[in-house]
Amino acid sequence: MDINRERLMNDLKDLGAIGYIEGEGASRMAYSQAFFQGRDLVKARMEAAGLSTAIDAVGNLTGLLPSATGKSKKKIAIGSHIDTVPKGGIYDGALGVLAAIEVIRVLRENGYANDHPIEVIAFNEEEGNVIGGTFGSKAFAGAPLEGSMIQPMGRQNISEADFASCKRPAEDYLAYLEYHIEQGGILEASQKTIGIVQGIFGILRYRARVTGMANHAGSTPMSLRDDALEKTCCVITDLMDRVRASGDTMVCTVGTMALQPGAVNVIPGQTEFIIELRDKTMPGMYQVIEELCAQWEEKGLSLEPYITQPETLCDSQLCALAQETAQALKLPYMKMYSGAGHDLINASFLMPALLLFIPSRSGISHHMDEYSSPEDIRAGAHVLLELLKKIDKGRFKHED
Ligand SMILES: [Zn+2]
């Protein structure tokens, strides 16, 4: 059994053409006309593959292949998303959904008798440009509704009851598999075809403020200044040094800053900026922040946490099975972490989950130059196919 590479590539091109503008990329933001057109295409391909389809109240599309042998009621879910960022690429999300459909086609063509029902999921609004990041899978997993989502939900005629109605029961599911492009350059640089993702980085964000003293830019000598921006530069340099010293996985970004009062002839009296940290576990990040505060608090730094998103761990048994699968297929693979968030974060609240990556050329994503080679695409789908069969035939035991 193997993936039909041309058929999968054609699906990617067909979906990718919807909302695509030459020189710009693909724009299929959730709830847009192009999104609905794309979802219609995916739904039709699901049905042609023999799946019975359904769409829930937030717009997640599912396609179900019932168990052929009737041996189990627990579904194996394979999914990703089919919305895009504005002017995005054609692989992000779409790959995981279309490869899942291709896997079903291959299983059926080969007369495979599945013990478990298999559900292909095309999540909606993963990108978060319309309502909020991973909105569709949040509803699917029954994650708490975030206040910032309510107004934009209203604009799409989605009520809180609609959101709640999408929650699936955990006991219906055995495992979730997501196949996605890496969106970074680690696999390419390491010359590996398959990334077996051990987990998704946790995120900490703080609103930071450094206070100094605003004063006249001409009449205040350097020795009498308390320049908030100058101090901020030292704070950020110190922060980055601490992050680099902490190991090679933690990343840190200061991507926005505002100065008060913000005039060319006034020494900055205050800076406000956001510190974002990501790492595979949380304690190292908390330690960096603690040390930073100890060093700078008395000199005017204050921090207020506003986003704490714990790391997500992929299921270790599924990771081991994926490793075994890649080895058997003689594909170069590596274990890695994902710095980007995915629908898997929510799916993993419901069931054990695994994320598989293939290389993104030059690490580019969310851009029309996003590209993964047809051979890598086939290889990843092949791993998905063989892994699914292992799980289906009892190689994965779900301990409740
Ligand atoms: Zn994605």
Tab-separated table of C-alpha atoms and ligand atoms in Angstrom:
chain	number	residue	atom	x	y	z
A	1	MET	CA	0.000	0.000	0.000
A	2	ASP	CA	1.339	3.393	-0.896
A	3	ILE	CA	0.155	6.941	-1.344
A	4	ASN	CA	-0.784	8.097	-4.851
A	5	ARG	CA	1.490	11.118	-4.963
A	6	GLU	CA	0.020	12.712	-8.089
A	7	ARG	CA	-3.524	12.454	-6.757
A	8	LEU	CA	-2.547	14.085	-3.465
A	9	MET	CA	-0.601	16.834	-5.255
A	10	ASN	CA	-3.606	17.498	-7.493
A	11	ASP	CA	-5.832	17.861	-4.432
A	12	LEU	CA	-3.349	20.341	-2.925
A	13	LYS	CA	-3.264	22.335	-6.159
A	14	ASP	CA	-7.059	22.298	-6.531
A	15	LEU	CA	-7.712	23.517	-2.978
A	16	GLY	CA	-4.738	25.887	-3.182
A	17	ALA	CA	-6.194	27.529	-6.297
A	18	ILE	CA	-9.264	28.654	-4.357
A	19	GLY	CA	-8.694	32.166	-3.060
A	20	TYR	CA	-5.299	32.270	-4.773
A	21	ILE	CA	-4.100	35.453	-6.436
A	22	GLU	CA	-0.937	35.333	-8.546
A	23	GLY	CA	1.860	37.220	-6.819
A	24	GLU	CA	-0.050	37.304	-3.497
A	25	GLY	CA	-0.790	33.768	-2.393
A	26	ALA	CA	-3.839	31.962	-1.040
A	27	SER	CA	-6.409	33.867	1.029
A	28	ARG	CA	-9.066	31.583	2.476
A	29	MET	CA	-9.738	33.179	5.824
A	30	ALA	CA	-12.385	31.409	7.904
A	31	TYR	CA	-16.006	32.259	6.971
A	32	SER	CA	-14.949	34.034	3.756
A	33	GLN	CA	-16.522	33.096	0.450
A	34	ALA	CA	-13.261	31.477	-0.648
A	35	PHE	CA	-13.183	29.462	2.582
A	36	PHE	CA	-16.676	28.072	1.988
A	37	GLN	CA	-15.785	27.285	-1.604
A	38	GLY	CA	-12.668	25.465	-0.421
A	39	ARG	CA	-14.620	23.571	2.221
A	40	ASP	CA	-17.156	22.483	-0.435
A	41	LEU	CA	-14.304	21.041	-2.474
A	42	VAL	CA	-12.868	19.168	0.519
A	43	LYS	CA	-16.324	17.886	1.449
A	44	ALA	CA	-16.849	16.592	-2.102
A	45	ARG	CA	-13.448	14.823	-2.048
A	46	MET	CA	-14.309	13.288	1.335
A	47	GLU	CA	-17.589	11.968	-0.022
A	48	ALA	CA	-15.927	10.646	-3.176
A	49	ALA	CA	-13.527	8.773	-0.862
A	50	GLY	CA	-16.499	7.130	0.844
A	51	LEU	CA	-16.711	9.276	3.972
A	52	SER	CA	-20.005	10.497	5.357
A	53	THR	CA	-19.630	14.193	6.077
A	54	ALA	CA	-20.996	16.597	8.661
A	55	ILE	CA	-20.415	20.251	9.505
A	56	ASP	CA	-20.798	21.510	13.068
A	57	ALA	CA	-22.034	24.886	14.298
A	58	VAL	CA	-18.635	26.601	14.121
A	59	GLY	CA	-17.883	25.211	10.669
A	60	ASN	CA	-15.628	22.240	11.372
A	61	LEU	CA	-16.032	19.642	8.617
A	62	THR	CA	-15.717	15.948	9.452
A	63	GLY	CA	-15.807	12.852	7.280
A	64	LEU	CA	-16.368	9.467	8.866
A	65	LEU	CA	-15.378	6.008	7.660
A	66	PRO	CA	-17.265	3.512	9.819
A	67	SER	CA	-15.481	0.483	11.211
A	68	ALA	CA	-15.443	-2.307	8.619
A	69	THR	CA	-15.111	-5.095	11.162
A	70	GLY	CA	-17.206	-3.553	13.925
A	71	LYS	CA	-14.509	-4.434	16.465
A	72	SER	CA	-14.324	-0.996	18.052
A	73	LYS	CA	-16.422	2.114	18.467
A	74	LYS	CA	-13.504	4.393	19.313
A	75	LYS	CA	-12.582	6.666	16.444
A	76	ILE	CA	-9.106	7.417	15.200
A	77	ALA	CA	-9.092	11.069	14.164
A	78	ILE	CA	-6.782	12.566	11.547
A	79	GLY	CA	-7.024	16.268	11.015
A	80	SER	CA	-5.742	19.750	10.475
A	81	HIS	CA	-7.265	22.967	9.130
A	82	ILE	CA	-8.311	24.342	5.742
A	83	ASP	CA	-8.431	28.080	6.464
A	84	THR	CA	-5.383	30.207	5.636
A	85	VAL	CA	-3.849	33.475	6.755
A	86	PRO	CA	-4.292	36.378	4.317
A	87	LYS	CA	-1.862	35.798	1.428
A	88	GLY	CA	-0.680	32.483	2.759
A	89	GLY	CA	0.656	29.318	1.163
A	90	ILE	CA	-1.166	26.248	-0.106
A	91	TYR	CA	0.326	23.639	2.271
A	92	ASP	CA	-0.238	24.955	5.804
A	93	GLY	CA	-3.162	22.954	7.200
A	94	ALA	CA	-4.484	21.811	3.813
A	95	LEU	CA	-1.769	19.151	3.618
A	96	GLY	CA	-2.945	17.377	6.763
A	97	VAL	CA	-6.575	17.231	5.686
A	98	LEU	CA	-5.970	16.227	2.062
A	99	ALA	CA	-3.349	13.629	3.012
A	100	ALA	CA	-5.863	12.123	5.445
A	101	ILE	CA	-8.400	11.803	2.614
A	102	GLU	CA	-5.727	10.220	0.417
A	103	VAL	CA	-4.942	7.727	3.194
A	104	ILE	CA	-8.623	6.724	3.298
A	105	ARG	CA	-8.700	6.282	-0.481
A	106	VAL	CA	-5.622	4.038	-0.373
A	107	LEU	CA	-7.053	1.939	2.469
A	108	ARG	CA	-10.319	1.431	0.637
A	109	GLU	CA	-8.711	0.683	-2.737
A	110	ASN	CA	-6.690	-2.024	-1.042
A	111	GLY	CA	-9.708	-3.533	0.644
A	112	TYR	CA	-8.369	-2.730	4.108
A	113	ALA	CA	-10.815	-3.708	6.849
A	114	ASN	CA	-10.524	-1.069	9.573
A	115	ASP	CA	-11.335	-2.101	13.134
A	116	HIS	CA	-11.854	1.468	14.297
A	117	PRO	CA	-14.007	4.161	12.722
A	118	ILE	CA	-11.696	6.738	11.142
A	119	GLU	CA	-12.652	10.406	11.198
A	120	VAL	CA	-11.016	13.000	8.968
A	121	ILE	CA	-11.334	16.488	10.443
A	122	ALA	CA	-10.967	19.811	8.642
A	123	PHE	CA	-10.912	22.327	11.477
A	124	ASN	CA	-12.096	25.856	10.864
A	125	GLU	CA	-10.423	29.128	11.878
A	126	GLU	CA	-7.123	27.717	13.056
A	127	GLU	CA	-5.275	30.827	11.979
A	128	GLY	CA	-7.254	33.148	14.199
A	129	ASN	CA	-7.571	36.136	11.875
A	130	VAL	CA	-11.359	36.237	12.211
A	131	ILE	CA	-12.374	35.026	15.700
A	132	GLY	CA	-9.315	33.673	17.495
A	133	GLY	CA	-6.504	31.161	17.067
A	134	THR	CA	-7.529	27.481	16.788
A	135	PHE	CA	-11.153	28.491	17.323
A	136	GLY	CA	-12.625	25.475	15.529
A	137	SER	CA	-10.627	22.902	17.467
A	138	LYS	CA	-11.297	24.753	20.722
A	139	ALA	CA	-15.020	24.294	20.132
A	140	PHE	CA	-14.432	20.654	19.118
A	141	ALA	CA	-12.518	19.927	22.333
A	142	GLY	CA	-14.829	21.950	24.566
A	143	ALA	CA	-12.150	24.441	25.571
A	144	PRO	CA	-13.403	27.441	27.552
A	145	LEU	CA	-14.746	30.268	25.454
A	146	GLU	CA	-12.463	33.293	25.574
A	147	GLY	CA	-14.021	36.705	26.111
A	148	SER	CA	-12.284	38.171	23.072
A	149	MET	CA	-14.067	35.656	20.837
A	150	ILE	CA	-17.637	36.592	21.678
A	151	GLN	CA	-17.985	39.740	19.577
A	152	PRO	CA	-16.385	38.350	16.411
A	153	MET	CA	-18.466	35.166	16.872
A	154	GLY	CA	-21.574	37.323	16.811
A	155	ARG	CA	-20.499	38.778	13.478
A	156	GLN	CA	-20.542	35.219	12.083
A	157	ASN	CA	-23.905	34.471	13.750
A	158	ILE	CA	-22.330	31.962	16.099
A	159	SER	CA	-23.821	31.925	19.588
A	160	GLU	CA	-22.232	30.644	22.788
A	161	ALA	CA	-24.666	27.713	22.623
A	162	ASP	CA	-23.444	26.973	19.082
A	163	PHE	CA	-19.886	26.944	20.366
A	164	ALA	CA	-20.818	24.608	23.220
A	165	SER	CA	-22.732	22.281	20.875
A	166	CYS	CA	-19.506	21.388	19.034
A	167	LYS	CA	-17.865	19.645	21.998
A	168	ARG	CA	-17.123	15.984	21.262
A	169	PRO	CA	-17.071	13.324	23.982
A	170	ALA	CA	-13.528	12.150	24.784
A	171	GLU	CA	-14.715	8.557	25.181
A	172	ASP	CA	-15.537	8.444	21.441
A	173	TYR	CA	-11.881	8.785	20.470
A	174	LEU	CA	-8.767	6.637	20.568
A	175	ALA	CA	-6.123	8.962	19.113
A	176	TYR	CA	-5.546	12.090	17.034
A	177	LEU	CA	-2.933	12.400	14.300
A	178	GLU	CA	-1.986	15.689	12.668
A	179	TYR	CA	0.296	15.869	9.641
A	180	HIS	CA	1.611	19.378	8.965
A	181	ILE	CA	4.451	21.256	7.299
A	182	GLU	CA	7.148	22.283	9.757
A	183	GLN	CA	6.931	26.050	9.063
A	184	GLY	CA	10.517	26.319	10.244
A	185	GLY	CA	13.927	25.311	8.959
A	186	ILE	CA	15.076	22.604	11.377
A	187	LEU	CA	14.257	19.536	9.256
A	188	GLU	CA	15.773	21.051	6.116
A	189	ALA	CA	18.946	22.062	7.949
A	190	SER	CA	19.182	18.595	9.507
A	191	GLN	CA	18.410	16.891	6.166
A	192	LYS	CA	15.590	14.867	7.677
A	193	THR	CA	12.314	14.047	5.953
A	194	ILE	CA	10.090	13.328	8.942
A	195	GLY	CA	9.801	15.285	12.162
A	196	ILE	CA	8.257	13.367	15.040
A	197	VAL	CA	7.021	16.111	17.288
A	198	GLN	CA	7.407	15.396	20.984
A	199	GLY	CA	5.449	18.436	22.013
A	200	ILE	CA	4.439	22.001	21.304
A	201	PHE	CA	6.183	24.817	23.125
A	202	GLY	CA	4.495	26.515	26.030
A	203	ILE	CA	4.167	30.290	25.812
A	204	LEU	CA	4.544	33.026	28.427
A	205	ARG	CA	3.791	36.642	27.656
A	206	TYR	CA	4.345	39.585	29.976
A	207	ARG	CA	3.471	43.229	29.686
A	208	ALA	CA	6.714	44.899	30.685
A	209	ARG	CA	7.205	48.470	31.815
A	210	VAL	CA	10.450	50.298	32.514
A	211	THR	CA	10.101	53.593	34.337
A	212	GLY	CA	12.636	56.402	34.236
A	213	MET	CA	12.219	60.162	34.291
A	214	ALA	CA	11.028	62.239	31.350
A	215	ASN	CA	12.954	65.488	31.031
A	216	HIS	CA	14.253	68.084	28.586
A	217	ALA	CA	16.433	66.554	25.876
A	218	GLY	CA	18.699	69.585	25.698
A	219	SER	CA	19.146	70.938	29.210
A	220	THR	CA	19.533	67.611	31.074
A	221	PRO	CA	23.192	66.499	31.151
A	222	MET	CA	23.911	62.828	30.627
A	223	SER	CA	24.980	62.407	34.234
A	224	LEU	CA	21.564	63.524	35.532
A	225	ARG	CA	19.340	61.414	33.288
A	226	ASP	CA	17.165	58.446	34.095
A	227	ASP	CA	16.381	57.422	30.507
A	228	ALA	CA	13.760	54.659	30.400
A	229	LEU	CA	14.691	53.566	26.885
A	230	GLU	CA	18.386	53.301	27.630
A	231	LYS	CA	17.567	51.116	30.640
A	232	THR	CA	15.167	49.086	28.519
A	233	CYS	CA	17.929	48.314	26.025
A	234	CYS	CA	20.011	46.910	28.892
A	235	VAL	CA	17.034	44.940	30.237
A	236	ILE	CA	16.368	43.353	26.840
A	237	THR	CA	20.034	42.537	26.231
A	238	ASP	CA	20.224	40.949	29.667
A	239	LEU	CA	17.011	39.015	28.979
A	240	MET	CA	18.279	37.667	25.642
A	241	ASP	CA	21.615	36.674	27.215
A	242	ARG	CA	19.792	34.737	29.919
A	243	VAL	CA	17.604	32.985	27.317
A	244	ARG	CA	20.657	31.995	25.234
A	245	ALA	CA	22.419	30.709	28.340
A	246	SER	CA	19.413	28.600	29.328
A	247	GLY	CA	19.924	26.039	26.539
A	248	ASP	CA	19.096	25.789	22.873
A	249	THR	CA	15.327	25.432	22.821
A	250	MET	CA	14.001	28.537	24.588
A	251	VAL	CA	13.178	31.489	22.338
A	252	CYS	CA	12.363	35.030	23.326
A	253	THR	CA	10.895	37.923	21.380
A	254	VAL	CA	10.198	41.569	22.106
A	255	GLY	CA	8.098	42.502	19.118
A	256	THR	CA	6.328	45.677	20.173
A	257	MET	CA	7.281	48.759	22.157
A	258	ALA	CA	5.774	52.110	23.016
A	259	LEU	CA	7.615	55.113	24.464
A	260	GLN	CA	6.192	57.749	26.762
A	261	PRO	CA	5.817	60.578	26.167
A	262	GLY	CA	7.201	59.811	22.705
A	263	ALA	CA	8.635	63.100	21.524
A	264	VAL	CA	11.983	63.781	19.799
A	265	ASN	CA	12.991	66.403	22.355
A	266	VAL	CA	11.951	64.582	25.521
A	267	ILE	CA	13.976	61.893	27.306
A	268	PRO	CA	11.760	58.781	27.429
A	269	GLY	CA	10.127	58.538	30.858
A	270	GLN	CA	8.573	55.140	30.342
A	271	THR	CA	8.635	52.202	27.944
A	272	GLU	CA	6.011	49.540	27.528
A	273	PHE	CA	6.706	46.341	25.647
A	274	ILE	CA	5.708	42.708	25.448
A	275	ILE	CA	8.098	39.925	26.373
A	276	GLU	CA	7.232	36.589	24.821
A	277	LEU	CA	9.010	33.394	25.828
A	278	ARG	CA	8.506	29.926	24.369
A	279	ASP	CA	10.068	26.663	25.395
A	280	LYS	CA	9.335	22.951	25.566
A	281	THR	CA	8.659	23.198	29.300
A	282	MET	CA	7.695	26.075	31.584
A	283	PRO	CA	10.132	26.058	34.562
A	284	GLY	CA	13.150	27.371	32.640
A	285	MET	CA	11.109	30.321	31.406
A	286	TYR	CA	9.873	31.170	34.889
A	287	GLN	CA	13.452	31.056	36.100
A	288	VAL	CA	14.633	33.507	33.438
A	289	ILE	CA	11.841	35.900	34.376
A	290	GLU	CA	12.595	35.607	38.090
A	291	GLU	CA	16.263	36.352	37.556
A	292	LEU	CA	15.463	39.260	35.287
A	293	CYS	CA	13.157	40.773	37.895
A	294	ALA	CA	15.713	40.286	40.667
A	295	GLN	CA	18.216	42.215	38.592
A	296	TRP	CA	16.016	45.045	37.339
A	297	GLU	CA	12.977	45.533	39.560
A	298	GLU	CA	14.626	48.160	41.752
A	299	LYS	CA	15.860	49.956	38.664
A	300	GLY	CA	12.348	50.445	37.307
A	301	LEU	CA	11.241	47.206	35.612
A	302	SER	CA	7.779	45.834	36.316
A	303	LEU	CA	6.207	42.789	34.693
A	304	GLU	CA	2.599	41.706	34.464
A	305	PRO	CA	1.841	38.211	33.106
A	306	TYR	CA	-1.029	38.091	30.641
A	307	ILE	CA	-0.701	34.855	28.671
A	308	THR	CA	0.315	31.522	30.148
A	309	GLN	CA	-0.119	28.645	27.743
A	310	PRO	CA	1.385	25.439	29.078
A	311	GLU	CA	3.327	23.184	26.761
A	312	THR	CA	1.524	20.347	24.987
A	313	LEU	CA	3.015	16.889	25.079
A	314	CYS	CA	2.454	14.458	22.252
A	315	ASP	CA	1.716	10.930	23.405
A	316	SER	CA	4.982	9.036	23.959
A	317	GLN	CA	3.549	5.707	22.807
A	318	LEU	CA	2.373	7.303	19.551
A	319	CYS	CA	5.786	8.964	19.118
A	320	ALA	CA	7.469	5.573	19.501
A	321	LEU	CA	5.111	4.012	16.938
A	322	ALA	CA	5.813	6.865	14.506
A	323	GLN	CA	9.539	6.343	14.985
A	324	GLU	CA	9.163	2.636	14.284
A	325	THR	CA	7.118	3.468	11.164
A	326	ALA	CA	9.679	5.942	9.795
A	327	GLN	CA	12.445	3.405	10.414
A	328	ALA	CA	10.535	0.648	8.627
A	329	LEU	CA	9.979	2.958	5.638
A	330	LYS	CA	13.697	3.888	5.714
A	331	LEU	CA	12.900	7.573	5.995
A	332	PRO	CA	15.367	9.884	7.732
A	333	TYR	CA	13.557	11.269	10.781
A	334	MET	CA	14.240	13.248	13.910
A	335	LYS	CA	12.490	13.980	17.161
A	336	MET	CA	11.739	17.655	17.599
A	337	TYR	CA	9.504	20.260	19.204
A	338	SER	CA	7.102	22.660	17.554
A	339	GLY	CA	7.470	26.352	18.267
A	340	ALA	CA	4.190	27.072	16.490
A	341	GLY	CA	0.757	26.234	17.876
A	342	HIS	CA	-1.573	23.769	16.144
A	343	ASP	CA	-5.082	22.308	16.416
A	344	LEU	CA	-3.385	19.381	18.135
A	345	ILE	CA	-3.134	21.457	21.325
A	346	ASN	CA	-6.913	21.288	21.675
A	347	ALA	CA	-7.323	17.769	20.310
A	348	SER	CA	-4.882	16.561	22.959
A	349	PHE	CA	-7.345	17.596	25.680
A	350	LEU	CA	-9.685	14.937	24.296
A	351	MET	CA	-7.300	12.144	23.399
A	352	PRO	CA	-3.666	11.088	23.002
A	353	ALA	CA	-2.256	12.963	20.032
A	354	LEU	CA	0.711	13.017	17.679
A	355	LEU	CA	2.077	15.654	15.305
A	356	LEU	CA	4.159	14.776	12.230
A	357	PHE	CA	6.195	17.316	10.261
A	358	ILE	CA	7.827	17.390	6.858
A	359	PRO	CA	10.344	20.051	5.766
A	360	SER	CA	9.332	23.534	4.670
A	361	ARG	CA	11.730	24.923	2.063
A	362	SER	CA	13.885	27.657	3.635
A	363	GLY	CA	11.599	27.464	6.656
A	364	ILE	CA	9.081	29.786	4.938
A	365	SER	CA	5.383	29.664	5.821
A	366	HIS	CA	2.348	31.984	5.954
A	367	HIS	CA	3.639	33.286	2.617
A	368	MET	CA	3.076	32.400	-1.031
A	369	ASP	CA	6.640	31.016	-1.218
A	370	GLU	CA	5.707	28.276	1.248
A	371	TYR	CA	6.810	24.985	-0.360
A	372	SER	CA	7.287	21.335	0.483
A	373	SER	CA	8.474	18.885	-2.158
A	374	PRO	CA	6.063	16.300	-3.618
A	375	GLU	CA	8.428	13.539	-2.517
A	376	ASP	CA	8.458	14.755	1.106
A	377	ILE	CA	4.687	15.166	0.970
A	378	ARG	CA	4.312	11.581	-0.205
A	379	ALA	CA	6.764	10.308	2.412
A	380	GLY	CA	4.911	12.010	5.262
A	381	ALA	CA	1.557	10.712	4.026
A	382	HIS	CA	3.057	7.229	3.826
A	383	VAL	CA	4.082	7.439	7.484
A	384	LEU	CA	0.563	8.612	8.312
A	385	LEU	CA	-0.924	5.636	6.440
A	386	GLU	CA	1.280	3.004	8.068
A	387	LEU	CA	0.987	4.572	11.507
A	388	LEU	CA	-2.784	4.647	11.222
A	389	LYS	CA	-2.843	0.934	10.408
A	390	LYS	CA	-0.648	0.137	13.416
A	391	ILE	CA	-2.975	2.089	15.703
A	392	ASP	CA	-6.041	0.538	14.109
A	393	LYS	CA	-4.713	-2.997	14.577
A	394	GLY	CA	-4.182	-2.600	18.296
A	395	ARG	CA	-0.576	-1.451	18.519
A	396	PHE	CA	-1.695	1.543	20.544
A	397	LYS	CA	-3.367	0.962	23.877
A	398	HIS	CA	-5.255	3.878	25.298
A	399	GLU	CA	-5.028	3.910	29.055
A	400	ASP	CA	-7.975	5.871	30.390
B	1	ZN	ZN	-1.389	25.311	10.171
